[in-house]
CSV table of C-alpha atoms in Angstrom, one decimal:
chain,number,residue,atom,x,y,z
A,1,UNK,CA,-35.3,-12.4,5.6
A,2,UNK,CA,-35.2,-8.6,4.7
A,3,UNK,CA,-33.0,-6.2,3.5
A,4,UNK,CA,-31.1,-3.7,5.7
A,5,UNK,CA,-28.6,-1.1,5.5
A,6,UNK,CA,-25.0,-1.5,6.8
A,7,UNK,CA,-25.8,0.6,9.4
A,8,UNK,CA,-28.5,-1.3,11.0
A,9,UNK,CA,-25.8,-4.5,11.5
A,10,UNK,CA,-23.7,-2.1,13.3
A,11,UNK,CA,-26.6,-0.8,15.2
A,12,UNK,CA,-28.4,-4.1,16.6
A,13,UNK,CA,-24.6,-5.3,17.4
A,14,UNK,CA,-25.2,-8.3,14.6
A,15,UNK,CA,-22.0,-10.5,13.2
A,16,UNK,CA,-22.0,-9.0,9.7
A,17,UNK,CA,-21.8,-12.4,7.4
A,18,UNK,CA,-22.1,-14.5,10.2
A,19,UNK,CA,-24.4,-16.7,12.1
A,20,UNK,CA,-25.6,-16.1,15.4
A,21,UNK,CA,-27.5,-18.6,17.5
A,22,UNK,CA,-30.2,-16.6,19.3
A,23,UNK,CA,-33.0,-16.9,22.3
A,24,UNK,CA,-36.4,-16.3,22.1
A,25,UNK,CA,-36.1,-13.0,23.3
A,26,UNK,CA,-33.1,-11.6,20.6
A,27,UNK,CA,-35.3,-13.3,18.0
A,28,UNK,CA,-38.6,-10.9,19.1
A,29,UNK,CA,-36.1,-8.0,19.3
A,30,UNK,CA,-34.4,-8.4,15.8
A,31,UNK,CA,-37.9,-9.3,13.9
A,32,UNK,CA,-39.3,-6.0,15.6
A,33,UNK,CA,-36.2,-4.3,14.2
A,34,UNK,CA,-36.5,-6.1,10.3
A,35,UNK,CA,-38.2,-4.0,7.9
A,36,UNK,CA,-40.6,-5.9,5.4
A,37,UNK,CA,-39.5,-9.5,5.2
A,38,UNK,CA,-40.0,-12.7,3.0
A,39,UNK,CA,-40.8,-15.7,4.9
A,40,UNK,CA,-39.0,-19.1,2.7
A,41,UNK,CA,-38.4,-22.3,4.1
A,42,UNK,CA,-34.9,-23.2,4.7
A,43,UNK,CA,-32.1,-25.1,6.7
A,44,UNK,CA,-28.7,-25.2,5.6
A,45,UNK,CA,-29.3,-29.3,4.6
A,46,UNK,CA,-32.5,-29.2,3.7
A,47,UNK,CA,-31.8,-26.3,1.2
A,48,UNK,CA,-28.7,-28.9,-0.3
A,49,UNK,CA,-31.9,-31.6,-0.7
A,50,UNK,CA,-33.8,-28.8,-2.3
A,51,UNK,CA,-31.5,-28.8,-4.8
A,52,UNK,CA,-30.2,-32.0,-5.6
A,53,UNK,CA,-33.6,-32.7,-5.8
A,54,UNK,CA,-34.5,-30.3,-8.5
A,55,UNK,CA,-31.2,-31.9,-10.1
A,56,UNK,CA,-33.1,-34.7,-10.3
A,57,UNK,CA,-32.2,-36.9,-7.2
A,58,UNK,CA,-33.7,-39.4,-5.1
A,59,UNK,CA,-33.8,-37.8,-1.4
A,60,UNK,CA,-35.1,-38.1,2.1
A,61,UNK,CA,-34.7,-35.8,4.9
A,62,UNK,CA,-34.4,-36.1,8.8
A,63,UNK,CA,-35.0,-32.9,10.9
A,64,UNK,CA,-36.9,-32.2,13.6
A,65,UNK,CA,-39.9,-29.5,13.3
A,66,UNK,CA,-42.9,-28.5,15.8
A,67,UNK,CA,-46.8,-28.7,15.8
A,68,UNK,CA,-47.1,-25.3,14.7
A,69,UNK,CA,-47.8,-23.3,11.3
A,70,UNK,CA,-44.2,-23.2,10.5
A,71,UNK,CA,-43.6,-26.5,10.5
A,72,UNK,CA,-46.6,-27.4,8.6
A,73,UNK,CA,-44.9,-24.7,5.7
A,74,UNK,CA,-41.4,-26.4,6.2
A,75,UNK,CA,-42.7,-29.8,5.9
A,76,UNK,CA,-45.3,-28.9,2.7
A,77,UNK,CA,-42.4,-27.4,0.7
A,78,UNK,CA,-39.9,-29.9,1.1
A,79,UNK,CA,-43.1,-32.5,0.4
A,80,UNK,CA,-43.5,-30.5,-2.7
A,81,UNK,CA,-40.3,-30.2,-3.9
A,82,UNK,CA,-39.9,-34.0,-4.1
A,83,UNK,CA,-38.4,-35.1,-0.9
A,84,UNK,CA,-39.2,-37.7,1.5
A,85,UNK,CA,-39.4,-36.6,4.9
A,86,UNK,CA,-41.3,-38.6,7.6
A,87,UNK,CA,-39.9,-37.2,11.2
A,88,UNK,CA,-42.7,-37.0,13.2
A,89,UNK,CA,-43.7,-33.8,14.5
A,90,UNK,CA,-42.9,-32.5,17.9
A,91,UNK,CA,-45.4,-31.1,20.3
A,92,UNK,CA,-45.2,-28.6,22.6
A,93,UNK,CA,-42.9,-25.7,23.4
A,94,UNK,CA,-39.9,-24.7,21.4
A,95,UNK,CA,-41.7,-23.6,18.5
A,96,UNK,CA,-40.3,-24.6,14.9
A,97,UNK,CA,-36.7,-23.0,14.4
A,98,UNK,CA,-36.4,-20.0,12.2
A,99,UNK,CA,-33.4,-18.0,11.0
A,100,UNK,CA,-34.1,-14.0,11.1
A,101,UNK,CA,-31.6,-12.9,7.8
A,102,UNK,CA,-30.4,-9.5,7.1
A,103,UNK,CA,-29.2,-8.7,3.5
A,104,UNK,CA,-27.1,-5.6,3.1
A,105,UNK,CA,-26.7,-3.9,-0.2
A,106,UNK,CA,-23.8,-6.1,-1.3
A,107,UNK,CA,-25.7,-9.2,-1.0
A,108,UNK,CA,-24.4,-10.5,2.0
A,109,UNK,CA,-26.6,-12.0,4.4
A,110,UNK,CA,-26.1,-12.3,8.2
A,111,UNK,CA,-28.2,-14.9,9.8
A,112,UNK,CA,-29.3,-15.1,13.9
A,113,UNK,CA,-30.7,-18.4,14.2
A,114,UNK,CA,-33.3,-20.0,16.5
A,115,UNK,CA,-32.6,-23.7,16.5
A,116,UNK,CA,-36.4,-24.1,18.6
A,117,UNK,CA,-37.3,-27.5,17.6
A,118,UNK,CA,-34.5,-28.9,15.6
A,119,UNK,CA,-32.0,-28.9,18.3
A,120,UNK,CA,-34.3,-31.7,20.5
A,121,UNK,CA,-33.5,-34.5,17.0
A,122,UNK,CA,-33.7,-37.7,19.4
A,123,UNK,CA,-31.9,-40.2,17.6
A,124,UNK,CA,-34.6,-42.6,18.1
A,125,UNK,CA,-36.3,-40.6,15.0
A,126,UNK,CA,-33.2,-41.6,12.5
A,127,UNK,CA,-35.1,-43.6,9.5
A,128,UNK,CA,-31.7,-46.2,9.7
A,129,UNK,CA,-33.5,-48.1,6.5
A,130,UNK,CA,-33.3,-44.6,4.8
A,131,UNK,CA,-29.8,-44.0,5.7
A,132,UNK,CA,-28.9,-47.5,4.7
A,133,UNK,CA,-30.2,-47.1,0.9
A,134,UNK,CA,-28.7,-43.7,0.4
A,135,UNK,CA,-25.3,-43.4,-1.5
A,136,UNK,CA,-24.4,-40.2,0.4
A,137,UNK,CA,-25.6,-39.1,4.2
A,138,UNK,CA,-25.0,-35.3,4.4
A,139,UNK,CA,-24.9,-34.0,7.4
A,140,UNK,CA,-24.4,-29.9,8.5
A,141,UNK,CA,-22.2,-29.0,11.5
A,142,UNK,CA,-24.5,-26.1,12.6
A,143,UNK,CA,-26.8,-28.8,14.3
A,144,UNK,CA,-24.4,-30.7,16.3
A,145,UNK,CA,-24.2,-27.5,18.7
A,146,UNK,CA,-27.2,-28.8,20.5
A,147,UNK,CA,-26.9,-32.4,22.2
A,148,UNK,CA,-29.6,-34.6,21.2
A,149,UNK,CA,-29.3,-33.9,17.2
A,150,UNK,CA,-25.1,-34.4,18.0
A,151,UNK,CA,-26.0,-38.1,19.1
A,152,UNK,CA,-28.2,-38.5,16.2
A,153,UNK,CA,-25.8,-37.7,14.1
A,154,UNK,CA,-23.2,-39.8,15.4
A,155,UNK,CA,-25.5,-42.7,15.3
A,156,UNK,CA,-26.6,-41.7,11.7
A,157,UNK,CA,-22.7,-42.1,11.0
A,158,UNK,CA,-22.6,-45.2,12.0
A,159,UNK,CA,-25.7,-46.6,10.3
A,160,UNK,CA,-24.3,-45.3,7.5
A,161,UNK,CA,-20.7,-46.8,8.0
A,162,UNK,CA,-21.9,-50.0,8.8
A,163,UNK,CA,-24.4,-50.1,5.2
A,164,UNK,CA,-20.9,-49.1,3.6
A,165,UNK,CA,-21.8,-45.8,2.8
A,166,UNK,CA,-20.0,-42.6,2.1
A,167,UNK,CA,-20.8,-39.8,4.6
A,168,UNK,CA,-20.0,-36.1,3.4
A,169,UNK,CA,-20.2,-33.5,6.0
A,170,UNK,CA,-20.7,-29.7,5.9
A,171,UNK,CA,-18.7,-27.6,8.9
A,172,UNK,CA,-21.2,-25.0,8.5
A,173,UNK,CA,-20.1,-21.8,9.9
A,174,UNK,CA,-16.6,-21.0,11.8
A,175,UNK,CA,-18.4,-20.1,15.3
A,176,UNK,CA,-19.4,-24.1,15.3
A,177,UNK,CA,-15.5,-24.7,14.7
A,178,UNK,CA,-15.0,-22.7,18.1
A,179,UNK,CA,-16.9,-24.9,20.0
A,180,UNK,CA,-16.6,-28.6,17.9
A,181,UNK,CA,-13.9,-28.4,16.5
A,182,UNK,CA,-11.9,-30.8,18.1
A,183,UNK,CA,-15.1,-33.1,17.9
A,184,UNK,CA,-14.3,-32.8,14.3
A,185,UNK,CA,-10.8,-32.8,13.6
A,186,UNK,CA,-11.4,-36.3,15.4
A,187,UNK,CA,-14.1,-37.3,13.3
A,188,UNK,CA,-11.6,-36.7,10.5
A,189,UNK,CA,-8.4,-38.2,11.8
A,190,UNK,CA,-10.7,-41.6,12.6
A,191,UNK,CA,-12.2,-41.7,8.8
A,192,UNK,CA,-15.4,-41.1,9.4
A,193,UNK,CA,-15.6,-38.6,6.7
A,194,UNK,CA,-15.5,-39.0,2.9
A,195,UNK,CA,-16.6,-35.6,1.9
A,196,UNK,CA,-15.8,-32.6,3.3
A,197,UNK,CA,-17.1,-29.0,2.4
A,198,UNK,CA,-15.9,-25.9,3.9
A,199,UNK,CA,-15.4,-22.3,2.9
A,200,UNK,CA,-11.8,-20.3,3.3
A,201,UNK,CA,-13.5,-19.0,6.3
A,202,UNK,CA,-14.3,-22.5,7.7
A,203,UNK,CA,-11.2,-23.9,6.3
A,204,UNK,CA,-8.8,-21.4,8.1
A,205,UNK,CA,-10.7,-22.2,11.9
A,206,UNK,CA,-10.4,-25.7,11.5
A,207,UNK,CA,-6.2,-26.0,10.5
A,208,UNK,CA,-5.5,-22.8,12.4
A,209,UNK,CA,-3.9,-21.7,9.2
A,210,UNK,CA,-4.6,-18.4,7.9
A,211,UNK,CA,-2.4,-19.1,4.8
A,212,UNK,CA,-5.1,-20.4,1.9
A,213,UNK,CA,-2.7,-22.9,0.6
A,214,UNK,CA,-1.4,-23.9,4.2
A,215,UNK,CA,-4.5,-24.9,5.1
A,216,UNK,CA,-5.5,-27.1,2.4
A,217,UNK,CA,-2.6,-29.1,2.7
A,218,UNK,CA,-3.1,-29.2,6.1
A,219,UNK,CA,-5.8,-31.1,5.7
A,220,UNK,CA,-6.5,-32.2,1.7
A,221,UNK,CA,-4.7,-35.7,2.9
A,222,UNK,CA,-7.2,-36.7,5.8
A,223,UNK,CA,-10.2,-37.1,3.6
A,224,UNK,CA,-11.0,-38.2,0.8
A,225,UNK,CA,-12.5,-35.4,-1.3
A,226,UNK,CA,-12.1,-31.8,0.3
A,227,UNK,CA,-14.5,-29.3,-1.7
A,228,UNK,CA,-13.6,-25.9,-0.4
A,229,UNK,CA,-15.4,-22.7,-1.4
A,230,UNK,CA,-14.4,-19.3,-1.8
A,231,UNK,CA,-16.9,-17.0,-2.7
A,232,UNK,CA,-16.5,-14.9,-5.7
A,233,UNK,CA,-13.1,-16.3,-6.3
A,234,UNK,CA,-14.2,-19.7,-6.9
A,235,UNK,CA,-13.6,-23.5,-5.5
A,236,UNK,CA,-11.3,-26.1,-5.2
A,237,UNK,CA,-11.3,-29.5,-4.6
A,238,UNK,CA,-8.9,-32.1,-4.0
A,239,UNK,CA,-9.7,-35.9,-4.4
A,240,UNK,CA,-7.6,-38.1,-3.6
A,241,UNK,CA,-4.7,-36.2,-3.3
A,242,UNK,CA,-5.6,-34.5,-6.9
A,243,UNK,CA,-6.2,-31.1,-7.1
A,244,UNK,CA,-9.2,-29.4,-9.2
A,245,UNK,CA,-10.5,-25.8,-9.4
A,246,UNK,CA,-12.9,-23.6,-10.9
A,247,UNK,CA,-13.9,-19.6,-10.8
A,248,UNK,CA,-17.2,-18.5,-9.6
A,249,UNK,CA,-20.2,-18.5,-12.5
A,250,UNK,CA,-20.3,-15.2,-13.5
A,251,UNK,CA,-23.9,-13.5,-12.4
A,252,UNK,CA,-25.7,-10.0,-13.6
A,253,UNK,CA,-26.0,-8.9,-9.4
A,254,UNK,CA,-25.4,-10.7,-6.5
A,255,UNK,CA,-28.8,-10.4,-4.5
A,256,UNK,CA,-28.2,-12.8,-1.3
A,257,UNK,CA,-26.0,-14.6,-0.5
A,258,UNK,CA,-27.6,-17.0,1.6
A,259,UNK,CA,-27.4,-20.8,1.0
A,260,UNK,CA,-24.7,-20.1,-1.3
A,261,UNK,CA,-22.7,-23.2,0.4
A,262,UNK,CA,-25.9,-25.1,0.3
A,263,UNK,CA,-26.6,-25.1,-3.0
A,264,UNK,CA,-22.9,-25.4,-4.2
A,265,UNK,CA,-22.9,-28.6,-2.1
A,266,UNK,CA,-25.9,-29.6,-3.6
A,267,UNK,CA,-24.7,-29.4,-7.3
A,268,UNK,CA,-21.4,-30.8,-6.6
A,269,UNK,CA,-23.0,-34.0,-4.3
A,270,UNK,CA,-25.0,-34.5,-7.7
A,271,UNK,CA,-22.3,-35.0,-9.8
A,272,UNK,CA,-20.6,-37.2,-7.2
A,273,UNK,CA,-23.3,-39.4,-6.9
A,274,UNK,CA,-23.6,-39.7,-10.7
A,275,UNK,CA,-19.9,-40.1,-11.3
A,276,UNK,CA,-19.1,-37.4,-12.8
A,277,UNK,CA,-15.4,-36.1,-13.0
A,278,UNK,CA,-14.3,-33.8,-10.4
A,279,UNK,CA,-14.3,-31.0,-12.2
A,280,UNK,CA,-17.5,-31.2,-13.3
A,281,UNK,CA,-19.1,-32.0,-10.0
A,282,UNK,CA,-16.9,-27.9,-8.9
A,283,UNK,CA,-18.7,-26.4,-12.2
A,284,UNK,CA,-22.2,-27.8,-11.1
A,285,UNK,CA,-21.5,-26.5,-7.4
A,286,UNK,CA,-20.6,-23.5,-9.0
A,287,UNK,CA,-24.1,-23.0,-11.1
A,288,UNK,CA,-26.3,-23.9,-8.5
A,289,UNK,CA,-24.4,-21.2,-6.2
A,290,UNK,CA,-24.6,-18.8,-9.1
A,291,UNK,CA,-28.4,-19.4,-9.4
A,292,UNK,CA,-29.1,-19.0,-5.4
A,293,UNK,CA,-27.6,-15.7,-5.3
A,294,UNK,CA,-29.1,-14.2,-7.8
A,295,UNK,CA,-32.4,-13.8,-5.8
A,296,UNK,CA,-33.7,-13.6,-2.2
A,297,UNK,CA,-34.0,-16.8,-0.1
A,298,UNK,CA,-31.9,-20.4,0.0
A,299,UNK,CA,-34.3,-22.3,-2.4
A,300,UNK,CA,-33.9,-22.6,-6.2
A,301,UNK,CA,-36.2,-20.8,-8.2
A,302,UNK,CA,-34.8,-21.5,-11.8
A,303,UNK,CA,-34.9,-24.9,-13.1
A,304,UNK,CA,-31.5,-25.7,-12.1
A,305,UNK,CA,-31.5,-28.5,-14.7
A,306,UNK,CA,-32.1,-26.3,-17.4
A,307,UNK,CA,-28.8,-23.9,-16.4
A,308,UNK,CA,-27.0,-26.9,-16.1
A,309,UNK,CA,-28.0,-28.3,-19.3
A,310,UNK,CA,-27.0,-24.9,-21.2
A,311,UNK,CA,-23.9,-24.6,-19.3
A,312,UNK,CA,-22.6,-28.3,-19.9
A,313,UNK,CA,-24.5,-29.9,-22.5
C-alpha cells in the first residue's frame, strides 16, 4: 500500500474506495505507478482473525497461499499473531495473492486485488474437525468470486451446520453483490446465515434500496443478527428483531481506511462469542475500527485489549 494523490485515482482509471479484481498484467502496471509502498500481510478474514485474536481468541484459518516468499510472510505473521493455520501450500504458478492499495489524503483506500493463489481453495483443504469446534465460521464474500474457494465455502457451511454451529458471513464489497448476489439473497432466505455484516454501501446492492432505513428492514428479519456499518456515522445492529446502535470512536486523524470492516467485525464477533450484550459487541466493533484507521495497513498495531479495557472497563 502507498499513498497517492486524488489525481493519480483519476489518472490510472482506479475505482476510488473500491475494490478492483486485477490480472497479472494491471497489477505490474499499477505497482510501477505506486510511489514508495509498505508491504503488510492482509486478507479481508484473516485481518478479522488478526484481531479477534489479539482480543484474546481461540482461532484457526483456511486460505490458500503459494510456494513463494509472500506466502512464507503471510503464513509467518498470522503464525505469529496466534493463529492456527495449516493449509498446505500450493506449488506452482499463480503466485500468492496480493492487494496493490492506494490511500488518498482523506484516508480512503482503494484496493485492486490479485486473488493468484487464494482463488484455487479446493475444498478438499477444509480442516472439517476445525470448523466443527469453532463457535463461529466467518466467511468473506470477496472469495466466492472464483469457483473452487465458492464450493469450499459452501461445504464449509455445511460442516458447520451439521456440528450446529453459527455461520456469520461478510458481503465484502458491493462489485461481489453484482455478480453473487442472488447466490446470496438465497443463502439468506434458506438460513444458512446467522450473522451478517455489511456496510450502507453493501447493504443498499443487496435490497436494491437506496433508502438507509428501507434497506434494513428489508432485510433485518431474514437473519438473525444484521451488523451494518457506516463509516464515520457509526453502526447498527439488529438481533432478533431488536435494534442497537452506536457512533464511530472518535480518532485524532483518519490514516487508512483499509480493514476498517475487518476489524469492526473482529471486535463485534468477540463479544458475540463471549456473550456480551449487543451493544457492547457494536462498541467493541467500533474500537477495533477506530484503532485500524489510525495507521497504515489492515493489522492491529495497538494492544487492542488494552483500548478496550480503558474504553469499557
Amino acid at each position: 500500500m502507498a499513498p497517492c494523490a486524488d489525481e493519480l485515482i483519476e489518472r490510472l482509471g482506479l475505482t476510488r474506495g473500491g475494490m478492483t479484481l486485477i490480472d497479472t498484467a494491471r497489477a505490474r502496471e499499477l505497482y510501477d505507478a505506486m510511489g514508495p509502498a509498505r508491504e503488510i500481510s492482509g486478507g479481508s478474514a484473516a485481518n478479522t482473525l488478526a484481531g479477534l485474536a489479539a482480543l484474546g481468541a481461540k482461532c484457526a484459518f483456511i486460505g490458500q497461499v503459494a510456494d513463494d516468499q509472500l506466502g512464507e510472510v503471510f503464513a509467518h505473521d498470522i503464525r505469529a499473531g496466534g493463529i492456527d493455520y495449516a493449509t498446505p501450500v500450493r506449488a506452482g504458478d499463480p503466485p500468492t495473492a496480493r492487494c496493490l492499495i492506494f490511500v488518498t489524503p482523506d484516508g480512503q483506500r482503494t484496493m485492486n486485488t490479485f486473488l493468484g493463489a487464494s482463488q484455487f481453495l479446493p475444498p478438499a483443504a477444509l480442516d472439517e474437525d476445525a470448523i466443527a469446534a469453532a463457535k463461529v465460521l466467518y466467511l468473506e464474500g470477496y472469495l466466492w468470486d472464483p469457483e473452487e474457494p465458492r464450493a469450499a465455502m459452501r461445504r464449509a457451511i455445511a460442516a458447520a451446520r451439521d456440528a450446529g454451529r453459527q455461520v456469520a458471513f461478510t458481503l465484502s464489497d458491493a462489485f461481489v453483490i453484482d455478480r453473487h448476489g442472488d447466490d446470496f439473497r438465497a443463502l439468506i432466505a434458506e438460513g444458512q446465515i446467522d450473522i451478517l455484516f455489511a456496510n450502507h454501501v453493501e447493504l443498499a446492492a443487496l435490497t436494491g434500496e437506496d433508502d438507509f432505513e428501507a434497506g434494513l428492514a428489508a432485510l433485518q428479519d431474514k437473519v438473525p443478527v444484521l451488523v451494518v456499518t457506516c463509516s464515520e456515522k457509526g453502526a447498527v445492529a439488529v438481533k432478533n428483531g431488536v435494534r442497537s446502535a452506536v457512533p464511530a470512536e472518535p480518532v485524532v486523524r483518519v490514516v487508512d481506511t483499509t480493514g476498517a470492516g475487518d476489524l469492526f467485525a473482529a471486535g463485534f464477533l468477540y463479544g458475540h462469542v463471549n456473550d456480551r450484550p449487543v451493544n457492547e459487541c457494536l462498541t467493541l466493533g467500533a474500537i477495533c475500527a477506530g484503532e485500524i484507521i489510525s495507521h497504515f495497513g489492515a493489522r492491529p498495531e495497538a494492544d487492542l485489549t488494552a483500548l478496550v479495557k480503558a474504553r469499557l472497563g
